[in-house]
Coordinates of C-alpha atoms in Angstrom, one line a residue:
X1 CA 36.7 113.8 81.3
X2 CA 40.4 113.6 80.2
X3 CA 39.8 115.8 77.2
X4 CA 38.0 118.4 79.4
X5 CA 40.9 118.5 81.8
X6 CA 43.5 118.9 79.0
X7 CA 41.4 121.7 77.4
X8 CA 41.3 123.4 80.9
X9 CA 45.1 123.2 81.2
X10 CA 45.5 124.6 77.7
X11 CA 43.5 127.8 78.5
X12 CA 45.8 130.8 78.1
X13 CA 44.9 132.2 81.5
X14 CA 45.8 129.0 83.4
X15 CA 49.3 128.8 84.8
X16 CA 49.4 125.0 85.4
X17 CA 50.8 124.0 82.1
X18 CA 53.7 126.5 82.3
X19 CA 54.3 125.4 85.9
X20 CA 54.4 121.7 84.9
X21 CA 56.9 122.4 82.0
X22 CA 59.1 124.4 84.4
X23 CA 59.1 121.6 87.0
X24 CA 59.8 118.8 84.5
X25 CA 62.6 120.8 82.8
X26 CA 64.3 121.9 86.1
X27 CA 63.9 118.5 87.8
X28 CA 65.3 116.7 84.7
X29 CA 68.3 118.9 84.3
X30 CA 69.1 118.7 88.0
X31 CA 68.8 114.9 87.9
X32 CA 71.1 114.8 84.9
X33 CA 73.6 117.1 86.6
X34 CA 73.6 115.0 89.7
X35 CA 73.6 111.7 87.9
X36 CA 76.7 112.6 85.9
X37 CA 78.5 113.8 89.0
X38 CA 78.4 117.5 88.3
X39 CA 76.6 118.5 91.5
X40 CA 79.1 120.0 93.9
X41 CA 80.0 120.8 97.5
X42 CA 76.9 122.6 98.7
X43 CA 74.6 119.8 97.5
X44 CA 76.7 117.6 99.9
X45 CA 76.6 120.1 102.7
X46 CA 72.8 120.3 102.7
X47 CA 72.3 116.6 102.3
X48 CA 74.7 115.9 105.2
X49 CA 73.0 118.5 107.3
X50 CA 69.6 116.9 106.7
X51 CA 71.0 113.4 107.3
X52 CA 72.6 114.4 110.6
X53 CA 69.4 116.2 111.7
X54 CA 67.4 113.1 110.8
X55 CA 69.7 111.2 113.3
X56 CA 69.2 113.7 116.0
X57 CA 72.4 115.8 115.3
X58 CA 70.7 118.9 114.2
X59 CA 72.6 121.2 111.8
X60 CA 75.9 119.4 112.3
X61 CA 78.2 119.0 109.2
X62 CA 81.8 118.0 108.8
X63 CA 81.7 119.5 105.3
X64 CA 80.7 122.9 106.8
X65 CA 83.4 122.5 109.4
X66 CA 86.0 122.2 106.6
X67 CA 85.1 125.8 105.6
X68 CA 85.2 127.2 109.1
X69 CA 87.7 129.8 110.3
X70 CA 88.9 127.3 112.9
X71 CA 90.1 125.1 110.0
X72 CA 90.9 127.7 107.4
X73 CA 92.6 130.3 109.5
X74 CA 93.5 128.7 112.8
X75 CA 94.8 125.4 111.4
X76 CA 92.4 123.2 113.3
X77 CA 91.1 119.9 112.1
X78 CA 87.5 119.6 110.8
X79 CA 85.0 118.0 113.2
X80 CA 81.9 115.9 112.7
X81 CA 80.0 117.8 115.5
X82 CA 80.5 121.3 114.0
X83 CA 77.2 123.3 113.9
X84 CA 76.6 125.1 110.6
X85 CA 74.3 127.6 112.3
X86 CA 77.5 129.7 113.0
X87 CA 78.0 130.2 109.3
X88 CA 74.3 130.5 108.2
X89 CA 71.3 130.6 110.5
X90 CA 68.7 128.5 108.6
X91 CA 66.2 127.0 111.0
X92 CA 63.4 127.0 108.4
X93 CA 65.2 124.1 106.7
X94 CA 63.8 121.8 109.4
X95 CA 60.3 122.3 108.1
X96 CA 61.2 119.9 105.3
X97 CA 62.9 117.3 107.4
X98 CA 59.8 115.0 107.4
X99 CA 59.9 115.1 103.6
X100 CA 63.6 114.2 103.6
X101 CA 62.9 111.4 106.0
X102 CA 60.7 109.6 103.4
X103 CA 63.8 109.1 101.2
X104 CA 67.1 110.4 102.7
X105 CA 69.1 111.2 99.6
X106 CA 70.4 114.2 97.6
X107 CA 67.8 113.3 95.0
X108 CA 65.1 114.2 97.5
X109 CA 66.6 117.6 97.9
X110 CA 66.5 118.0 94.1
X111 CA 62.8 117.1 94.0
X112 CA 62.2 119.5 96.9
X113 CA 64.0 122.3 95.2
X114 CA 62.1 121.9 92.0
X115 CA 58.8 121.7 93.8
X116 CA 59.3 124.7 96.1
X117 CA 60.2 127.0 93.2
X118 CA 57.4 125.7 91.0
X119 CA 54.8 126.1 93.8
X120 CA 56.2 129.6 94.5
X121 CA 55.2 130.6 90.9
X122 CA 51.7 129.2 91.4
X123 CA 51.2 131.3 94.6
X124 CA 52.5 134.3 92.6
X125 CA 49.7 133.7 90.1
X126 CA 47.0 133.7 92.8
X127 CA 48.6 136.8 94.3
X128 CA 48.4 138.5 90.8
X129 CA 44.7 137.3 90.5
X130 CA 43.9 139.2 93.7
X131 CA 44.7 142.4 91.8
X132 CA 44.4 141.6 88.1
X133 CA 42.4 139.7 85.5
X134 CA 43.4 136.1 84.7
X135 CA 45.3 136.8 81.4
X136 CA 47.5 139.4 83.0
X137 CA 48.1 137.3 86.0
X138 CA 49.2 134.4 83.7
X139 CA 51.7 136.7 82.0
X140 CA 53.2 137.7 85.4
X141 CA 53.5 134.1 86.6
X142 CA 55.0 133.0 83.2
X143 CA 57.5 135.8 83.6
X144 CA 58.5 134.2 86.9
X145 CA 59.1 130.8 85.3
X146 CA 61.2 132.5 82.5
X147 CA 63.2 134.7 84.9
X148 CA 67.0 134.2 84.9
X149 CA 67.0 135.0 88.6
X150 CA 64.7 132.0 89.1
X151 CA 66.1 129.5 86.5
X152 CA 69.7 130.2 87.3
X153 CA 69.5 129.4 91.0
X154 CA 67.0 126.6 90.3
X155 CA 69.7 124.8 88.3
X156 CA 72.3 124.9 91.0
X157 CA 72.9 122.9 94.2
X158 CA 70.2 122.8 96.8
X159 CA 70.1 126.0 98.8
X160 CA 68.0 127.7 101.5
X161 CA 66.8 130.6 99.2
X162 CA 64.5 128.2 97.2
X163 CA 62.0 128.7 100.0
X164 CA 61.9 132.5 99.6
X165 CA 59.4 132.9 96.7
X166 CA 56.9 130.5 98.2
X167 CA 57.0 132.0 101.7
X168 CA 56.9 135.6 100.7
X169 CA 54.3 135.4 97.9
X170 CA 52.1 133.4 100.3
X171 CA 52.7 136.0 103.1
X172 CA 51.8 138.9 100.8
X173 CA 48.7 137.1 99.6
X174 CA 47.7 136.4 103.2
X175 CA 48.1 140.1 104.0
X176 CA 46.0 141.2 101.0
X177 CA 43.2 138.8 102.1
X178 CA 43.6 139.9 105.7
X179 CA 44.5 136.4 107.0
X180 CA 46.6 137.7 109.8
X181 CA 47.7 134.6 111.6
X182 CA 49.0 133.0 108.4
X183 CA 50.7 136.3 107.4
X184 CA 52.7 136.6 110.6
X185 CA 53.5 132.8 110.6
X186 CA 54.9 133.1 107.0
X187 CA 56.8 136.3 107.8
X188 CA 58.5 134.4 110.7
X189 CA 59.3 131.5 108.4
X190 CA 60.8 133.9 105.9
X191 CA 63.0 135.4 108.5
X192 CA 64.1 131.9 109.5
X193 CA 65.2 131.0 106.0
X194 CA 68.6 132.6 106.5
X195 CA 70.1 135.4 108.6
X196 CA 70.0 138.0 105.8
X197 CA 66.4 137.4 104.5
X198 CA 65.3 139.9 107.1
X199 CA 66.7 142.6 104.7
X200 CA 64.2 141.4 102.0
X201 CA 61.3 141.5 104.6
X202 CA 62.4 144.9 105.8
X203 CA 62.0 146.3 102.2
X204 CA 58.4 145.0 102.1
X205 CA 57.7 146.7 105.5
X206 CA 59.0 150.0 104.2
X207 CA 56.7 149.9 101.2
X208 CA 53.6 149.1 103.4
X209 CA 54.6 151.9 105.7
X210 CA 55.3 154.6 103.0
X211 CA 52.3 153.6 100.8
X212 CA 50.0 153.9 103.9
X213 CA 48.2 150.8 102.8
X214 CA 49.2 148.9 105.9
X215 CA 51.2 151.5 108.0
X216 CA 51.1 149.7 111.3
X217 CA 51.9 146.3 109.7
X218 CA 54.7 147.9 107.8
X219 CA 56.2 149.5 110.9
X220 CA 55.9 146.2 112.8
X221 CA 57.5 144.3 110.0
X222 CA 60.4 146.7 109.8
X223 CA 61.0 146.6 113.5
X224 CA 60.7 142.8 113.8
X225 CA 62.9 142.1 110.8
X226 CA 65.6 144.6 111.9
X227 CA 65.6 143.2 115.5
X228 CA 65.7 139.7 114.2
X229 CA 68.8 140.3 112.0
X230 CA 70.6 142.1 114.8
X231 CA 69.8 139.4 117.3
X232 CA 70.7 136.5 115.0
X233 CA 73.9 138.0 113.7
X234 CA 75.2 139.4 117.0
X235 CA 74.0 136.9 119.6
X236 CA 72.8 133.6 118.3
X237 CA 75.3 132.9 115.5
X238 CA 78.4 133.9 117.5
X239 CA 77.3 131.4 120.1
X240 CA 78.0 128.6 117.6
X241 CA 81.2 129.9 116.0
X242 CA 83.3 132.9 115.0
X243 CA 82.7 132.4 111.3
X244 CA 80.4 135.4 110.8
X245 CA 82.6 137.9 112.6
X246 CA 86.0 136.6 111.3
X247 CA 85.1 135.4 107.8
X248 CA 81.8 136.4 106.2
X249 CA 81.4 140.0 107.4
X250 CA 85.0 141.2 107.1
X251 CA 85.4 139.4 103.7
X252 CA 82.2 140.6 102.2
X253 CA 81.6 144.0 103.8
X254 CA 85.0 145.2 105.1
X255 CA 85.1 147.8 102.3
X256 CA 82.0 149.5 103.8
X257 CA 83.8 150.3 107.1
X258 CA 87.1 150.9 105.3
X259 CA 88.8 148.5 107.6
X260 CA 88.1 144.7 107.7
X261 CA 89.0 144.6 111.3
X262 CA 86.0 146.8 112.2
X263 CA 83.5 144.8 110.1
X264 CA 83.0 142.2 112.9
X265 CA 79.2 142.6 113.4
X266 CA 76.2 143.9 111.5
X267 CA 75.8 147.0 113.7
X268 CA 79.4 148.2 112.8
X269 CA 78.6 147.7 109.1
X270 CA 75.3 149.6 109.4
X271 CA 77.3 152.4 111.2
X272 CA 79.7 152.4 108.3
X273 CA 76.9 152.7 105.8
X274 CA 75.4 155.7 107.6
X275 CA 78.6 157.5 108.4
X276 CA 80.7 157.0 105.2
X277 CA 78.6 158.3 102.3
X278 CA 81.7 158.9 100.2
X279 CA 82.8 155.3 100.7
X280 CA 79.4 154.2 99.4
X281 CA 79.7 156.3 96.3
X282 CA 83.1 154.8 95.6
X283 CA 81.7 151.3 95.9
X284 CA 78.8 152.2 93.6
X285 CA 81.2 153.7 91.1
X286 CA 83.4 150.7 90.8
X287 CA 81.0 148.6 88.6
X288 CA 78.2 150.8 87.3
X289 CA 77.8 148.7 84.1
X290 CA 77.5 145.5 86.0
X291 CA 74.8 147.0 88.2
X292 CA 72.8 148.2 85.2
X293 CA 73.1 144.8 83.4
X294 CA 72.1 143.0 86.6
X295 CA 69.0 145.1 86.9
X296 CA 68.1 144.7 83.3
X297 CA 68.4 141.0 83.7
X298 CA 66.1 141.1 86.7
X299 CA 63.5 143.3 84.9
X300 CA 63.6 141.5 81.6
X301 CA 61.0 138.8 82.2
X302 CA 58.6 141.5 83.4
X303 CA 59.1 143.6 80.2
X304 CA 61.1 146.1 82.2
X305 CA 58.0 147.2 84.2
X306 CA 59.8 147.3 87.6
X307 CA 62.1 150.0 86.3
X308 CA 59.1 152.4 86.3
X309 CA 57.2 151.0 89.3
X310 CA 58.0 153.0 92.5
X311 CA 56.8 150.2 94.8
X312 CA 59.3 147.8 93.2
X313 CA 62.2 150.3 93.8
X314 CA 61.2 150.9 97.5
X315 CA 61.0 147.2 98.2
X316 CA 64.1 146.1 96.2
X317 CA 66.5 148.8 97.2
X318 CA 67.6 147.0 100.5
X319 CA 68.4 143.6 99.1
X320 CA 69.9 145.2 96.0
X321 CA 72.0 147.4 98.2
X322 CA 73.3 144.3 100.0
X323 CA 74.3 142.8 96.6
X324 CA 76.1 145.9 95.5
X325 CA 78.0 146.4 98.7
X326 CA 79.1 142.7 98.9
X327 CA 82.7 142.4 97.9
X328 CA 82.3 139.3 95.7
X329 CA 82.7 138.6 92.0
X330 CA 79.4 136.6 92.0
X331 CA 77.3 139.1 94.0
X332 CA 75.8 140.6 90.8
X333 CA 75.3 137.4 88.8
X334 CA 71.8 136.2 87.9
X335 CA 72.7 132.5 87.9
X336 CA 73.7 132.3 91.6
X337 CA 71.4 131.8 94.5
X338 CA 71.6 135.4 95.8
X339 CA 69.7 136.7 92.7
X340 CA 66.4 135.1 93.9
X341 CA 66.3 137.5 96.9
X342 CA 65.2 140.3 94.6
X343 CA 62.4 138.3 92.9
X344 CA 59.5 138.8 95.4
X345 CA 59.9 142.6 95.5
X346 CA 60.2 143.0 91.8
X347 CA 57.2 140.8 90.9
X348 CA 55.0 142.3 93.7
X349 CA 55.9 145.7 92.5
X350 CA 55.0 144.8 88.9
X351 CA 51.6 143.5 90.1
X352 CA 50.9 146.8 91.9
X353 CA 52.0 148.8 88.8
X354 CA 49.7 146.8 86.5
X355 CA 46.8 147.3 88.8
X356 CA 47.1 151.0 88.0
X357 CA 47.9 150.7 84.3
X358 CA 45.7 148.0 82.9
X359 CA 45.2 150.0 79.7
X360 CA 48.8 149.2 78.6
X361 CA 48.0 145.5 78.4
X362 CA 47.5 145.5 74.6
X363 CA 48.6 143.0 71.9
X364 CA 51.6 145.1 71.0
X365 CA 52.8 145.1 74.6
X366 CA 52.1 141.4 74.9
X367 CA 54.3 140.8 71.8
X368 CA 57.1 142.8 73.4
X369 CA 56.7 141.0 76.7
X370 CA 56.9 137.6 75.0
X371 CA 60.1 138.6 73.3
X372 CA 61.5 139.8 76.7
X373 CA 60.7 136.4 78.2
X374 CA 62.3 134.6 75.3
X375 CA 65.4 136.6 75.5
X376 CA 65.6 136.0 79.3
X377 CA 65.5 132.3 78.8
X378 CA 68.0 132.3 76.0
X379 CA 70.5 134.5 77.9
X380 CA 70.4 132.3 81.0
X381 CA 70.9 129.1 78.9
X382 CA 73.9 130.7 77.2
X383 CA 75.2 131.6 80.6
X384 CA 75.2 127.9 81.3
X385 CA 74.4 128.2 85.0
X386 CA 76.1 125.7 87.2
X387 CA 77.3 123.7 84.2
X388 CA 73.7 122.6 83.6
X389 CA 74.0 122.8 79.8
X390 CA 77.6 121.7 79.6
X391 CA 76.5 118.6 77.7
X392 CA 75.5 120.8 74.7
X393 CA 77.5 124.0 75.4
X394 CA 81.2 124.3 76.0
X395 CA 82.3 125.4 79.4
X396 CA 85.0 127.5 77.9
X397 CA 86.0 128.6 74.4
X398 CA 89.5 129.8 75.2
X399 CA 90.7 127.4 76.4
X400 CA 88.3 125.0 74.7
X401 CA 86.6 122.8 77.3
X402 CA 83.7 120.6 76.3
X403 CA 82.9 117.0 77.1
X404 CA 79.9 115.4 75.3
X405 CA 77.2 113.6 77.2
X406 CA 78.1 110.1 76.1
X407 CA 81.6 110.5 77.6
X408 CA 80.1 111.9 80.8
X409 CA 77.7 108.9 81.0
X410 CA 80.5 106.4 80.5
X411 CA 82.6 108.1 83.2
X412 CA 79.5 108.0 85.5
X413 CA 79.5 104.2 85.2
X414 CA 83.1 103.9 86.2
X415 CA 82.6 106.1 89.2
X416 CA 79.6 104.0 90.4
X417 CA 81.8 100.9 90.3
X418 CA 84.2 102.5 92.8
X419 CA 81.6 104.1 95.0
X420 CA 80.0 100.8 95.8
X421 CA 83.3 99.7 97.4
X422 CA 83.0 102.4 100.1
X423 CA 81.0 101.2 103.2
X424 CA 78.1 103.5 104.3
X425 CA 79.5 103.9 107.9
X426 CA 83.1 104.7 106.8
X427 CA 84.7 108.2 106.9
X428 CA 85.8 109.4 103.5
X429 CA 87.5 112.3 101.7
X430 CA 86.4 113.1 98.2
X431 CA 86.9 115.6 95.5
X432 CA 84.2 118.2 94.9
X433 CA 81.9 116.4 92.4
X434 CA 82.0 113.1 94.4
X435 CA 80.9 114.6 97.7
X436 CA 77.1 114.7 97.1
X437 CA 76.6 111.0 96.5
X438 CA 78.8 110.2 99.5
X439 CA 77.3 112.7 101.9
X440 CA 74.8 110.4 103.7
X441 CA 77.3 109.8 106.5
X442 CA 78.7 111.3 109.7
X443 CA 82.2 112.0 108.5
X444 CA 83.1 113.3 105.0
X445 CA 85.6 115.9 103.9
X446 CA 86.7 117.5 100.6
X447 CA 90.1 116.3 99.6
X448 CA 92.9 117.3 100.1
X449 CA 91.6 117.5 103.7
X450 CA 91.7 114.0 105.0
X451 CA 91.9 114.2 108.8
X452 CA 88.8 114.5 110.9
X453 CA 87.9 115.0 114.6
X454 CA 85.4 112.3 115.5
X455 CA 82.6 112.3 118.2
X456 CA 85.1 110.9 120.8
X457 CA 87.2 114.1 120.1
X458 CA 90.0 112.0 118.6
X459 CA 91.6 113.0 115.3
X460 CA 91.9 110.3 112.7
X461 CA 92.6 110.0 109.1
X462 CA 89.6 109.1 107.0
X463 CA 89.0 105.4 106.0
X464 CA 88.8 106.1 102.3
X465 CA 90.0 108.7 99.8
X466 CA 88.4 109.0 96.3
X467 CA 89.5 111.5 93.7
X468 CA 88.2 112.1 90.2
X469 CA 91.3 113.0 88.2
X470 CA 89.3 112.8 85.0
X471 CA 87.3 115.8 86.1
X472 CA 90.5 117.4 87.5
X473 CA 92.2 117.2 84.1
X474 CA 89.3 118.5 82.0
X475 CA 87.7 121.1 84.2
X476 CA 90.3 122.3 86.8
X477 CA 93.6 122.4 85.0
X478 CA 92.5 124.7 82.1
X479 CA 91.8 127.5 84.6
X480 CA 94.8 126.7 86.8
X481 CA 92.6 126.4 89.9
X482 CA 93.3 122.7 90.6
X483 CA 94.5 121.3 93.9
X484 CA 98.0 120.0 93.8
X485 CA 98.1 116.5 92.5
X486 CA 101.2 115.8 94.6
X487 CA 99.0 115.8 97.7
X488 CA 97.4 112.6 96.4
X489 CA 100.7 111.1 95.5
X490 CA 102.1 111.9 99.0
X491 CA 99.2 110.0 100.6
X492 CA 100.1 106.9 98.6
X493 CA 103.9 107.0 98.9
X494 CA 103.8 107.5 102.6
X495 CA 102.2 104.1 103.0
X496 CA 99.2 105.1 105.1
X497 CA 96.9 104.5 102.1
X498 CA 96.9 101.9 99.3
X499 CA 95.1 102.0 96.0
X500 CA 92.2 99.5 95.8
X501 CA 90.7 100.9 92.6
X502 CA 91.6 102.9 89.5
X503 CA 89.1 103.3 86.8
X504 CA 88.9 106.0 84.1
X505 CA 91.3 108.2 86.1
X506 CA 89.2 107.9 89.3
X507 CA 91.4 106.7 92.2
X508 CA 90.1 105.0 95.3
X509 CA 92.4 104.7 98.3
X510 CA 91.8 102.7 101.5
X511 CA 93.7 103.3 104.8
X512 CA 96.0 100.4 105.6
X513 CA 95.6 98.7 102.2
X514 CA 98.5 97.5 100.1
X515 CA 98.6 98.6 96.5
X516 CA 99.0 95.8 94.0
X517 CA 101.9 96.0 91.5
X518 CA 99.5 96.4 88.6
X519 CA 97.6 99.3 90.2
X520 CA 101.0 100.8 91.3
X521 CA 102.2 100.8 87.7
X522 CA 98.9 102.3 86.4
X523 CA 99.1 105.0 89.0
X524 CA 102.7 105.9 88.3
X525 CA 101.9 106.2 84.6
X526 CA 98.9 108.4 85.2
X527 CA 100.7 110.5 87.9
X528 CA 103.6 111.3 85.6
X529 CA 101.3 112.3 82.8
X530 CA 99.2 114.6 85.0
X531 CA 102.2 116.0 86.8
X532 CA 103.6 117.2 83.5
X533 CA 100.4 119.2 83.0
X534 CA 100.3 120.6 86.5
X535 CA 102.2 123.8 87.0
X536 CA 101.8 125.2 90.5

């Protein structure tokens, strides 16, 4: 029986072995990244969001509050009762709250992220089988598992976009099989992933309408997705906070209207797109090479087929346009979460193209396709997404930055010794990499923030501060983007906090504690050494 099962998995037209390899590799690398304290802020945000929701405080996060306009622009203090829905509208996340409840931990989110992306590829295989023969469907699903736009985001912090391939591929398959109730349920879930996934759904609706395959469905999908985005971004999100109108829209899309002050809602941005064609051409002309390289990276695991598939262009033009118009240096990178928004449209478009061009599926083309997949994997590894391969690849050549795995593992043990001294109910401020393992609590901030508004509306300094200066020295100073180490020294010298632990350049402070002479001497030596390196 076992031999029969193994032989079944090894058949070239079965996707399960590739899916299993993808899951094991992604899950293992994410565990290594988290276990050596290289997961960062967003992993902590989502874990705290789930932890608060599990305790009846849905979508509340002090970590998200630390990023709000009230704190960043108005000088307010971060609060434990801030609702993240004002920054990103993500109700679909609550679908997985029962899973998180089984083991409330950042590791559960790592497992969930790996599973969602893996199962998304499996659903893609069955979608391809609806149109194509098994061997060709296998190649398409394998292209998904080797896509930089999938691997890169998969190796980062947990994020809401990991739900997108599963929901949309399942929705399209339900449509093709005329399972209408499931189709509309999945379309609604897709819209609820995040406020801007309606743009992805809108592109699908346009294709179904123009192709005349499902004209009324397409028209309905376009209307529903458009109205949903308008309603969420102009009514529901502003009810929670001003972050969208004062931070995200002006910062990312102010260039579309020509004046950031006018980019306060999505309707103004849409008006700017429709009435300022010259401004759009100027934006497109700023980085044509990056746009071309970005598209090539998206097309590569599909052997460039989406480049000649008109359905892929129709569906992808809307989320691609969003990426191009976004004023951000990471908008056109394959290894960030936004890249996955283009994946459903490109792979669905490739399936439709192959359905009309089966005669191209010859051995020579398969060889070329295999090379494309291999190059796609190699390129994303060399890009070292989210420092996932930093244990074998340098983070930088000039300046040289590389820390071997055994040093990271030793440092991990020293951090663990200090983390055990922080009670689970205490409030804490931590540096970026130490936030995820401490995020199962009501009050946590990213240092140098250290004051927090509690549920009683009183502002208090956190109970503990923990900073990883080992990481600060090796990974922040070389790029001159480190926080000012004098902030930490000030907390100590003012007497509000005392040092209770100092191991391998990780410093643990407790409010009201008295620093021993030995720790004081160790700190002074370390501080003077690091201060000589710090040049504000």
